[in-house]
Amino acid sequence: MQSLTTTFTRPEGLQDVVTHYCPGCTHGIIHRLVAEVLDELGVRERTLGVAPVGCSVLAYNYFNTDFLESPHGRAPALATGFKRLRPDMIVFTYQGDGDLASIGMSEIIHAANRGEKFTTIFVNNAIYGMTGGQMAPTTLAGQVATTCPMGRDTGKTGMPIRMCELLSGLVTPAYLERVAVHFPQQIIKAKKAIRRAFQYQIENKCFSLVEVLSTCPTNWGKTPAESTHWVEENLKSYFPLGVYKTPEGAK
Amino acid sequence: MPGVVIDKNHCKGCELCVKACPQKILSMSKEITLRGYFYAQMHDPSRCIGCRLCAITCPDAAIMVNHHGQLYLLYDY
Amino acid sequence: MAKILMKGNEAIAEAAVRAGAVNYFAYPITPQNEVGEYLARRLPEVGGVFLQAESEVAVGNMLFGAASTGKRVFTTSSSPGISLMQEAISYMAGAQLPVVLLNIMRGGPGLGGILPAQSDYFQATKGGGHGDYRLLVLAPSTIQEAVDLTMLAFHLADKYRNPVMIIGDGMIGQMMEPVEFPDSYTEPELPPKTWAATGADGRKPQVVKSLFLDPIALEKNNILLHEKYQAMKREEIRFECYKTAPKNKILLVAYGTMARICQTAIDELEGEGISVGLFRPITCFPFPEEALYAEATKSNIETVLTIEMSMGQMVEDVERVVARQRPVKFFGRTGGIVPSPEEVIQQIKQILASGQPTKVKV
């Protein structure tokens, strides 16, 4: 019998615990991708994560790295304060759309504009998950949420905010890419983007943000499989995937 | 010969792996785990090609993929 | 060390640097702008971090992140800015992070004014943010004392792993006075900062947080914080008595710039044969309760007169402590108006004559 080789297993960067995320919620995939990248780049022992308020508020229970728990929307400011004093450490914020694009909009824009050398993993599932399905800044036109039960009326609440496009308008160099994790081939591409983001940080090159379209079966009122298709047919069309900015200027 | 090990204590029965498997050899069990989920299981290990798509799409890192001897990996991950 | 003539704001900035606090995050706001301007030049000289944030909300949260490294960090701001930091301050208290914040107070509420005031006493001592937490609050009345208390604040913040706030006012920030810095910064030994986030290298991950969803854990955290505040009450109370004497009939109670003005009034009255004493809290939390009670209830004291540059905030602590053993009167000017010694003298004479201070006529 030849030896048994393992080609896929739980990364060391993830703690061996069952997460609180709902069945089929792709937060779990994104956590795993970040953990795998930190392990592969060999930086996990000198990494600091900053958890937001939202579904991933308990992220610090799942990663094998030191963590800070940030007030709602303020993770980029915590990361700024930490990174400026410990530029030798790898710092990332992990934030949802309510956290980053609503209450934390000022913090993320100014951190990006200062070119803070940390990485942001921005999970966009177009809804407030932890608090039970309210409308988020990225909720799609007509999408039903508990605070827009008749479907989002963009006449009253404005259009969903495209963060990568918004941030790419800043002049300061940065790496911005939008990816998705609803099908395996998307997950593979998402991992490449996350690795590229952390690589820029290791090279102390620029601010890096990866926007990851994610699912919320519970609050979308869909099964996990239906949710992945909803991303493919609706979320992805309003939030086109792709590289929006790189420090080299090339796409 | 590739094979898959599903940790049923981590599985939440979301069925994403069942959809992702190109060989269609994963299915949901009839019993439930202590957490009350039907867990995913492989019902025909002989046809597993070790492609890792199930493990990659699992939100709970519940799936380990391993094999004996040489295995051609279709893509790097 | 020779005395240097310095503006309060700059003296405070230099004091922090001398205490090893070379990491400063701030936002411009009158009347404390000179602190940031001074440090923008000074901190690069000492390898520190200077960053002007996009708002005081961001400042408070940058402090949280920076303090989590275990290094000494601080900010200075003024009333409206300190209000914006209250959420972060509550988080830092809950997460037990050492940080020093200086509030160079100005007239409020709202945008208020830019002149000196003491109307943030409640916010500082009763907790401006949510939850059961307290700040150790120090109130300097001279620029030299501001320097000394700033240096002390960094030690106390580390000793108690709790935010420490210094409440000066526009006068202390803007005035120039000769100050002296110690040749070297000495402080009692502190335990190593094993709690700091330094990377899970060969150890389990460390989390700096104030979130405790489990009520038992949250209560345990609150009790832990409470024990620190009890320890502060046992060990950190500071106050000063000025010309308190057996023949005094009136005891003034004032802090910061207001106390200094009272001292001038007391000296002038002494010339007229009227003897008045002053009780000056230096720590507003922990409030010097026993000491004030002892002074106020001396047999010769007939009236306690609290004077503040506010509509009366510390007076409530004075009333609580004196507990109706003596009548507690109040006189205050606000809006940035700083009472003159003559006004204080007039109030004292008024009380001696009729037992009542006069109402402020505007």
XYZ file of C-alpha atoms in Angstrom:
690
model
C 0.000 0.000 0.000
C 1.643 3.322 -0.974
C 1.623 6.085 1.603
C -1.521 8.156 2.037
C -1.075 11.747 0.900
C -3.583 14.376 1.825
C -4.330 16.872 -0.903
C -6.894 18.881 1.019
C -7.491 19.419 4.697
C -8.507 22.032 7.230
C -5.733 24.666 7.266
C -3.744 25.235 10.442
C -4.873 28.838 10.252
C -8.413 27.758 11.149
C -9.205 26.653 14.664
C -10.779 23.202 14.825
C -14.188 24.436 15.920
C -17.633 24.461 14.363
C -18.539 28.003 13.355
C -21.778 29.710 14.296
C -22.441 30.583 10.642
C -25.657 29.284 9.122
C -25.500 26.130 6.974
C -24.338 27.094 3.468
C -23.181 30.581 4.468
C -20.052 31.283 2.456
C -18.400 33.219 5.272
C -16.939 29.830 6.144
C -15.306 29.494 2.734
C -13.829 32.998 2.929
C -12.435 32.281 6.410
C -10.784 29.155 5.033
C -9.293 30.974 2.049
C -7.761 33.652 4.272
C -6.412 31.009 6.655
C -4.938 28.972 3.793
C -3.264 32.040 2.300
C -1.794 33.084 5.656
C -0.396 29.567 6.106
C 0.957 29.319 2.560
C 2.647 32.728 2.808
C 4.070 31.657 6.178
C 2.912 34.783 8.000
C 0.214 33.429 10.319
C 2.366 33.763 13.470
C 2.847 37.493 12.826
C -0.663 38.270 11.660
C -3.350 40.289 13.363
C -6.998 40.149 12.354
C -9.560 42.820 13.153
C -13.103 41.503 13.479
C -16.085 43.757 12.795
C -19.551 43.834 14.227
C -21.843 41.614 12.184
C -22.036 37.880 11.440
C -18.251 37.663 11.499
C -18.027 39.367 14.903
C -16.903 35.997 16.252
C -14.191 35.559 13.617
C -11.617 35.684 16.403
C -12.886 32.290 17.565
C -12.135 30.752 14.182
C -8.708 32.009 13.136
C -5.431 30.870 14.674
C -4.127 34.435 14.789
C -4.230 37.277 17.287
C -7.349 39.397 16.885
C -8.925 42.689 17.891
C -12.665 43.161 18.180
C -13.654 46.455 16.619
C -16.633 48.695 17.185
C -19.081 48.591 14.264
C -17.424 49.996 11.151
C -14.182 51.038 12.834
C -11.935 48.115 11.913
C -9.916 50.130 9.375
C -9.114 52.661 12.123
C -8.028 49.925 14.551
C -5.956 48.371 11.783
C -4.399 51.754 11.007
C -3.460 52.340 14.624
C -2.025 48.863 15.015
C -0.169 48.668 11.692
C 1.431 52.079 12.128
C 2.973 50.871 15.390
C 3.746 47.356 14.182
C 4.548 47.644 10.457
C 6.400 44.322 10.775
C 3.115 42.497 11.420
C 0.565 41.482 8.802
C -2.789 43.088 9.549
C -6.152 42.383 7.969
C -9.681 43.531 8.639
C -12.592 41.203 7.931
C -15.767 43.198 7.428
C -19.318 42.841 6.153
C -21.214 45.256 3.922
C -23.114 46.913 6.772
C -19.891 47.339 8.725
C -17.730 48.652 5.903
C -20.093 50.427 3.488
C -22.564 51.874 5.977
C -21.321 52.945 9.411
C -17.653 52.429 8.493
C -17.626 54.216 5.131
C -15.518 57.116 6.365
C -12.972 54.802 7.981
C -12.473 52.598 4.916
C -12.217 55.507 2.474
C -9.660 57.366 4.557
C -7.625 54.238 5.313
C -7.544 53.482 1.579
C -6.719 57.081 0.778
C -3.834 57.149 3.244
C -2.614 53.961 1.602
C -2.554 52.078 4.922
C -0.574 48.900 4.366
C -3.182 46.442 5.645
C -5.544 44.125 3.790
C -9.327 44.260 3.973
C -11.512 41.244 3.241
C -14.878 42.847 2.441
C -17.719 40.330 2.497
C -20.677 41.616 0.469
C -23.899 39.628 0.850
C -26.241 42.555 0.226
C -27.958 42.290 3.611
C -27.484 42.666 7.373
C -27.097 39.078 8.543
C -26.450 39.106 12.301
C -29.322 41.454 13.088
C -31.806 39.464 11.061
C -31.956 40.579 7.440
C -32.242 44.330 7.217
C -31.451 46.387 4.114
C -27.734 47.069 3.626
C -26.000 49.685 1.453
C -25.418 46.899 -1.095
C -28.975 45.523 -1.035
C -30.110 45.341 -4.675
C -32.953 47.397 -6.133
C -36.184 45.550 -5.471
C -34.491 43.055 -3.157
C -36.678 42.279 -0.139
C -35.226 42.791 3.343
C -36.879 43.258 6.707
C -36.524 47.030 6.475
C -37.603 47.161 2.851
C -40.319 44.505 2.900
C -41.770 45.701 -0.429
C -38.337 45.511 -2.031
C -35.649 48.186 -1.921
C -37.010 51.442 -3.342
C -33.880 53.044 -4.756
C -35.866 56.232 -5.312
C -35.951 56.606 -1.527
C -32.754 54.833 -0.466
C -30.383 55.356 -3.341
C -28.653 52.709 -5.415
C -26.557 49.868 -3.966
C -22.987 51.033 -3.388
C -20.204 49.531 -5.499
C -17.237 49.720 -3.138
C -14.462 48.630 -5.530
C -15.538 51.206 -8.075
C -15.908 53.872 -5.371
C -12.482 53.231 -3.881
C -10.829 52.970 -7.278
C -11.641 56.652 -7.715
C -9.046 57.509 -5.068
C -5.662 58.536 -6.462
C -3.544 56.741 -3.842
C -2.284 53.407 -5.244
C -4.156 50.337 -4.034
C -5.086 46.801 -5.003
C -8.858 46.354 -5.373
C -10.534 43.258 -6.723
C -14.049 41.849 -6.514
C -14.418 38.099 -6.450
C -17.084 35.584 -5.517
C -17.233 32.233 -3.745
C -20.560 30.756 -4.898
C -19.084 28.134 -7.271
C -15.806 26.190 -6.866
C -14.106 27.818 -9.874
C -14.966 31.246 -8.366
C -13.547 30.131 -5.033
C -10.256 29.193 -6.701
C -10.033 32.643 -8.318
C -10.998 34.292 -5.032
C -8.114 32.576 -3.302
C -5.694 33.926 -5.904
C -6.974 37.449 -5.303
C -6.673 37.081 -1.516
C -3.152 35.731 -1.886
C -2.258 38.659 -4.185
C -3.667 41.135 -1.646
C -1.598 39.728 1.225
C 1.432 39.549 -1.088
C 1.177 43.309 -1.677
C 1.069 43.784 2.086
C 4.097 41.574 2.657
C 5.945 43.677 0.072
C 4.689 46.774 1.955
C 3.390 48.037 -1.361
C -0.113 49.432 -0.909
C -3.549 49.167 0.682
C -5.350 46.056 -0.537
C -9.020 45.184 -0.473
C -10.749 42.089 -1.825
C -14.544 42.384 -2.073
C -16.069 38.918 -1.885
C -19.649 38.425 -2.996
C -21.134 36.085 -0.425
C -24.425 34.370 0.334
C -26.950 34.671 3.166
C -29.349 31.742 2.775
C -31.171 32.457 6.029
C -32.004 36.084 5.379
C -32.384 35.737 1.626
C -34.929 33.062 2.377
C -33.263 30.608 -0.015
C -31.533 27.243 0.282
C -27.741 27.304 0.149
C -27.793 26.010 -3.434
C -30.454 28.535 -4.515
C -28.392 31.260 -2.859
C -25.350 30.434 -4.982
C -27.493 30.738 -8.102
C -28.936 34.031 -6.863
C -25.384 35.369 -6.634
C -24.694 34.176 -10.191
C -27.864 35.637 -11.680
C -28.350 38.837 -9.617
C -25.531 39.919 -7.340
C -22.766 39.316 -9.857
C -24.482 41.329 -12.589
C -24.791 44.462 -10.431
C -21.394 43.891 -8.805
C -19.158 42.823 -11.737
C -16.180 40.676 -10.749
C -12.677 41.753 -11.694
C -9.627 43.783 -10.775
C -10.459 47.444 -10.230
C -7.067 48.779 -9.318
C -3.509 47.633 -8.900
C -0.511 49.534 -7.588
C 1.235 48.999 -10.922
C -1.682 50.714 -12.622
C -2.208 47.770 -14.939
C -5.388 45.766 -14.392
C -7.071 5.689 -5.336
C -8.390 9.059 -4.069
C -10.877 9.236 -1.256
C -12.829 11.751 0.801
C -13.336 11.902 4.568
C -16.309 13.972 5.723
C -16.295 15.000 9.380
C -19.967 14.724 10.162
C -19.567 16.774 13.340
C -18.541 19.763 11.257
C -21.067 19.165 8.464
C -24.187 21.366 8.639
C -26.050 19.613 5.854
C -25.895 22.542 3.417
C -25.540 20.162 0.453
C -23.186 22.451 -1.488
C -20.673 19.609 -1.819
C -23.349 17.326 -3.261
C -24.000 19.905 -6.014
C -20.290 20.520 -6.602
C -19.224 16.883 -7.101
C -18.747 16.233 -10.838
C -18.993 12.475 -10.248
C -22.309 12.867 -8.376
C -21.140 10.429 -5.680
C -22.025 12.519 -2.612
C -25.447 12.431 -0.984
C -27.105 13.327 2.311
C -27.419 10.724 5.021
C -30.746 9.699 6.433
C -29.661 10.031 10.078
C -28.938 13.307 11.789
C -25.864 14.316 13.772
C -25.862 15.513 17.368
C -26.376 19.045 15.982
C -29.465 17.873 14.155
C -28.093 18.047 10.605
C -28.259 15.403 7.884
C -24.608 15.040 7.006
C -23.023 14.518 3.593
C -21.478 11.165 2.760
C -19.881 9.448 -0.186
C -21.998 6.634 -1.529
C -19.600 5.375 -4.215
C -15.952 5.889 -3.214
C -14.706 3.908 -6.187
C -15.621 6.693 -8.607
C -13.922 9.521 -6.662
C -11.313 11.300 -8.841
C -9.829 13.373 -6.015
C -10.716 16.659 -7.730
C -11.236 18.438 -4.329
C -14.227 20.482 -5.574
C -16.340 19.205 -2.681
C -13.751 20.219 -0.119
C -13.203 23.589 -1.769
C -16.891 24.461 -1.730
C -17.506 23.240 1.845
C -18.126 26.299 4.061
C -17.154 24.375 7.164
C -13.870 22.758 6.090
C -15.483 19.437 6.959
C -14.029 17.511 4.014
C -10.536 16.045 3.765
C -9.314 14.655 0.459
C -6.475 12.140 0.264
C -5.191 9.479 -2.053
C -2.643 6.707 -2.433
C 0.131 6.950 -4.986
C 0.105 9.307 -7.959
C -2.802 11.681 -8.580
C -3.025 14.166 -11.422
C -4.380 17.463 -10.018
C -6.451 19.213 -12.663
C -5.747 22.725 -11.309
C -3.634 24.353 -8.639
C -5.390 25.771 -5.594
C 16.664 70.876 34.502
C 16.237 74.574 33.753
C 12.772 76.073 33.495
C 11.476 76.733 29.992
C 8.726 79.194 29.164
C 6.175 77.072 27.309
C 2.583 77.198 26.168
C 0.448 74.656 28.015
C -0.443 72.648 24.925
C 3.204 72.279 23.944
C 4.304 71.473 27.481
C 1.748 68.682 27.605
C 2.998 67.356 24.272
C 6.610 67.329 25.464
C 5.612 65.738 28.783
C 4.023 62.827 26.919
C 7.142 62.304 24.840
C 9.266 62.330 28.009
C 6.976 59.630 29.430
C 7.747 57.411 26.471
C 4.448 58.064 24.752
C 5.600 58.702 21.207
C 2.476 57.472 19.389
C -0.175 60.136 18.891
C -3.393 60.085 16.875
C -5.473 63.257 16.810
C -7.767 65.617 14.986
C -7.553 69.383 14.985
C -9.869 71.259 17.371
C -9.457 74.584 19.101
C -8.206 75.265 21.792
C -5.651 72.413 21.700
C -4.289 72.574 18.150
C -0.746 73.364 19.249
C -0.333 69.879 20.724
C -0.634 68.243 17.328
C 1.385 70.905 15.594
C 4.193 70.445 18.120
C 4.146 66.669 17.891
C 4.053 66.683 14.082
C 7.649 67.935 14.281
C 8.693 66.303 17.538
C 7.574 62.686 17.153
C 9.602 61.907 14.039
C 12.647 63.037 16.040
C 12.017 60.292 18.576
C 10.894 57.581 16.147
C 7.279 57.946 17.153
C 4.056 57.755 15.134
C 2.092 60.916 14.444
C -1.152 60.605 12.502
C -3.930 63.086 11.939
C -7.118 61.066 11.516
C -10.221 61.848 9.489
C -12.348 62.374 12.596
C -12.229 61.957 16.351
C -14.313 58.824 15.881
C -11.397 57.428 13.884
C -8.917 58.770 16.462
C -10.580 56.856 19.283
C -10.492 53.662 17.288
C -6.937 54.137 16.093
C -6.030 54.429 19.762
C -7.755 51.087 20.413
C -5.699 49.433 17.693
C -2.465 51.124 18.688
C -2.892 50.447 22.413
C -3.388 46.763 21.597
C 0.303 46.611 20.649
C 1.182 47.375 24.274
C 2.924 50.622 23.361
C 2.057 53.939 25.007
C -0.446 55.926 22.969
C -2.418 59.096 23.561
C -4.509 61.831 22.060
C -5.588 65.324 22.927
C -8.837 66.933 21.931
C -11.482 69.308 23.218
C -15.044 68.724 24.404
C -16.883 68.088 21.078
C -14.022 65.858 19.921
C -13.987 63.941 23.189
C -17.729 63.361 22.758
C -17.011 61.652 19.426
C -14.513 59.340 21.114
C -16.856 58.106 23.813
C -17.766 54.864 22.048
C -14.116 53.943 21.587
C -13.320 54.924 25.191
C -16.057 52.586 26.442
C -14.580 49.803 24.272
C -11.054 50.477 25.564
C -12.273 50.380 29.150
C -14.097 47.128 28.464
C -11.059 45.609 26.726
C -8.767 46.939 29.493
C -6.524 48.974 27.229
C -4.165 51.600 28.654
C -4.533 54.951 26.878
C -4.256 58.584 27.884
C -6.701 61.194 26.629
C -6.422 64.920 27.339
C -9.550 67.033 27.147
C -8.677 70.737 26.876
C -12.224 71.692 27.710
C -14.148 74.472 25.974
C -17.604 75.949 26.391
C -20.547 73.711 25.541
C -22.993 72.200 24.918
C -23.021 71.586 21.192
C -20.551 73.588 19.217
C -20.563 75.967 22.199
C -17.477 78.135 22.124
C -13.716 77.906 22.139
C -12.997 79.595 25.458
C -12.108 77.737 28.669
C -14.804 75.814 30.574
C -15.235 72.912 32.961
C -18.587 71.661 31.671
C -17.327 68.166 30.763
C -16.891 67.037 34.393
C -19.913 64.736 34.245
C -18.801 63.250 30.932
C -15.312 62.575 32.277
C -16.132 61.281 35.752
C -19.532 59.638 35.351
C -18.683 57.897 32.093
C -19.467 59.538 28.756
C -19.999 56.249 26.969
C -22.172 53.221 27.575
C -21.698 50.591 30.265
C -20.308 50.369 33.799
C -16.852 51.829 33.438
C -14.910 54.736 34.843
C -11.939 56.769 33.735
C -9.215 57.833 36.117
C -9.572 61.594 35.795
C -6.833 64.075 36.699
C -7.322 67.859 36.765
C -4.214 70.086 36.655
C -4.450 73.748 37.685
C -1.040 74.919 36.498
C 1.010 74.118 33.428
C 3.714 72.537 35.576
C 1.079 70.319 37.155
C -0.274 69.509 33.677
C 3.213 68.302 32.748
C 3.557 66.251 35.917
C 0.057 64.730 35.669
C 0.508 63.922 31.973
C 3.610 61.923 32.797
C 1.874 60.269 35.742
C -1.140 59.435 33.568
C 0.842 57.045 31.354
C 2.037 55.120 34.378
C -1.472 54.927 35.846
C -2.957 53.853 32.494
C -0.530 50.935 32.344
C -0.859 50.177 36.061
C -4.642 49.827 35.842
C -4.922 48.919 32.126
C -7.605 51.564 31.874
C -8.034 54.804 29.960
C -6.887 57.849 31.947
C -8.256 61.284 31.150
C -6.699 64.617 31.973
C -9.187 67.489 32.021
C -7.525 70.807 31.491
C -9.268 73.768 29.931
C -8.578 76.318 27.268
C -6.635 78.428 29.769
C -4.237 75.613 30.634
C -3.818 74.866 26.965
C -3.212 78.416 25.821
C -1.364 79.991 28.771
C 2.429 80.221 28.817
C 4.326 79.521 32.035
C 7.843 78.385 32.935
C 7.911 74.607 33.298
C 10.535 72.095 34.270
C 10.901 68.558 32.955
C 12.655 65.879 35.022
C 16.049 64.788 33.673
C 14.715 61.288 33.196
C 11.295 59.640 33.456
C 11.207 57.287 36.407
C 8.191 55.181 37.406
C 7.490 52.223 39.674
C 7.852 48.794 38.056
C 4.976 47.580 35.912
C 4.052 43.968 35.053
C 4.935 42.816 31.491
C 2.165 43.392 28.948
C 1.443 39.750 28.232
C -2.046 40.742 27.100
C -0.781 42.670 24.057
C -1.452 41.369 20.547
C 1.999 40.475 19.243
C 1.200 37.554 16.943
C 0.304 33.955 17.881
C 3.918 32.801 17.491
C 4.298 29.623 19.504
C 1.322 30.518 21.697
C -2.433 30.381 21.489
C -4.120 33.330 19.751
C -4.714 36.393 21.953
C -7.841 38.471 21.485
C -8.281 42.059 22.647
C -12.013 42.568 22.923
C -14.854 43.900 25.023
C -17.434 41.477 23.605
C -18.703 38.870 26.068
C -21.924 37.416 24.739
C -22.073 35.002 27.663
C -23.702 37.060 30.479
C -21.646 35.321 33.156
C -18.437 36.257 31.377
C -19.635 39.820 30.854
C -20.571 40.207 34.500
C -17.199 38.772 35.472
C -15.556 41.399 33.285
C -17.634 44.151 34.886
C -16.711 42.954 38.357
C -13.049 42.841 37.338
C -13.251 46.446 36.093
C -15.077 47.466 39.275
C -12.309 46.026 41.427
C -9.821 48.202 39.555
C -11.919 51.277 40.317
C -11.998 50.292 44.006
C -8.216 49.968 43.887
C -7.995 53.432 42.355
C -10.101 54.752 45.227
C -7.702 53.186 47.714
C -4.438 54.231 46.076
C -4.827 57.103 43.628
C -6.779 59.858 45.378
C -4.961 63.201 45.114
C -6.054 66.585 46.409
C -4.637 69.797 47.888
C -5.793 71.990 50.753
C -4.918 75.685 50.456
C -4.907 77.888 53.578
C -7.513 75.773 55.361
C -7.321 77.003 58.971
C -9.341 76.785 62.209
C -10.657 80.336 61.863
C -12.158 79.738 58.387
C -15.915 79.928 58.162
C -16.132 79.142 54.447
C -14.529 76.247 52.551
C -14.158 76.749 48.800
C -14.108 73.676 46.595
C -12.715 74.131 43.090
C -10.390 72.357 40.651
C -8.159 73.226 37.697
C -7.933 76.842 36.570
C -10.881 77.760 38.833
C -8.940 76.645 41.902
C -6.058 78.870 40.951
C -8.333 81.893 40.696
C -9.772 81.010 44.116
C -6.242 80.955 45.560
C -5.710 84.531 44.338
C -9.026 85.556 45.905
C -8.073 83.840 49.189
C -4.730 85.644 49.292
C -6.409 89.030 48.703
C -9.079 88.373 51.354
C -6.325 87.408 53.805
C -5.051 90.971 53.435
C -8.473 92.175 54.531
C -8.392 89.877 57.558
C -10.952 87.437 56.054
C -9.698 83.868 56.255
C -10.981 81.387 53.655
C -9.628 77.960 52.717
C -9.770 75.937 49.498
C -10.144 72.221 48.936
C -8.818 71.299 45.466
C -9.446 67.830 44.056
C -6.604 66.765 41.705
C -8.250 63.410 40.945
C -11.878 63.956 39.962
C -12.235 60.202 39.792
C -11.489 58.747 42.287
C -13.086 61.734 44.046
C -11.367 62.623 47.379
C -14.474 61.923 49.461
C -13.067 61.270 52.973
C -10.685 64.202 52.790
C -13.395 66.609 51.644
C -15.794 65.355 54.293
C -13.150 65.864 56.977
C -12.461 69.453 55.857
C -16.083 70.425 55.257
C -17.366 69.122 58.585
C -14.765 70.878 60.750
C -16.587 72.782 63.498
C -15.438 76.191 62.237
C -16.790 75.658 58.716
C -20.288 77.095 58.256
C -20.633 77.009 54.464
C -19.112 75.070 51.594
C -18.947 77.079 48.357
C -18.233 75.162 45.165
C -17.033 77.278 42.255
C -16.806 75.954 38.722
C -16.670 77.177 35.159
C -19.933 75.394 34.479
C -23.542 75.465 35.638
C -22.550 73.115 38.465
C -21.340 69.555 37.987
C -18.670 68.768 40.570
C -21.025 70.441 43.083
C -23.186 67.339 42.923
C -20.248 65.237 44.122
C -19.577 67.808 46.838
C -23.215 67.705 47.944
C -23.142 63.910 47.926
C -20.032 63.839 50.099
C -20.946 66.638 52.522
C -24.352 64.956 52.836
C -26.149 67.993 54.249
C -23.718 68.276 57.185
C -23.150 71.840 55.921
C -24.989 74.016 53.395
C -23.332 73.601 50.000
C -23.536 76.684 47.828
C -22.545 77.061 44.187
C -21.218 79.850 42.009
C -20.260 79.407 38.407
C -19.729 81.198 35.097
C -19.989 79.420 31.770
C -19.842 80.059 28.079
C -16.115 80.526 28.330
C -16.349 83.350 30.865
C -13.617 82.837 33.463
C -14.617 84.352 36.835
C -12.162 86.938 38.118
C -10.756 86.831 41.665
C -12.884 89.908 42.411
C -16.034 88.015 41.479
C -15.002 85.174 43.797
C -14.309 87.664 46.580
C -17.708 89.263 46.050
C -19.420 85.866 46.365
C -17.536 85.078 49.583
C -18.409 88.440 51.125
C -22.008 88.006 50.026
C -22.212 84.626 51.770
C -20.520 85.934 54.898
C -23.102 88.734 54.968
C -26.305 86.962 53.919
C -25.441 83.332 53.569
C -26.478 83.333 49.894
C -24.341 83.697 46.728
C -25.724 86.151 44.165
C -27.414 84.881 41.003
C -25.445 85.507 37.810
C -27.135 88.357 35.980
C -26.592 88.063 32.201
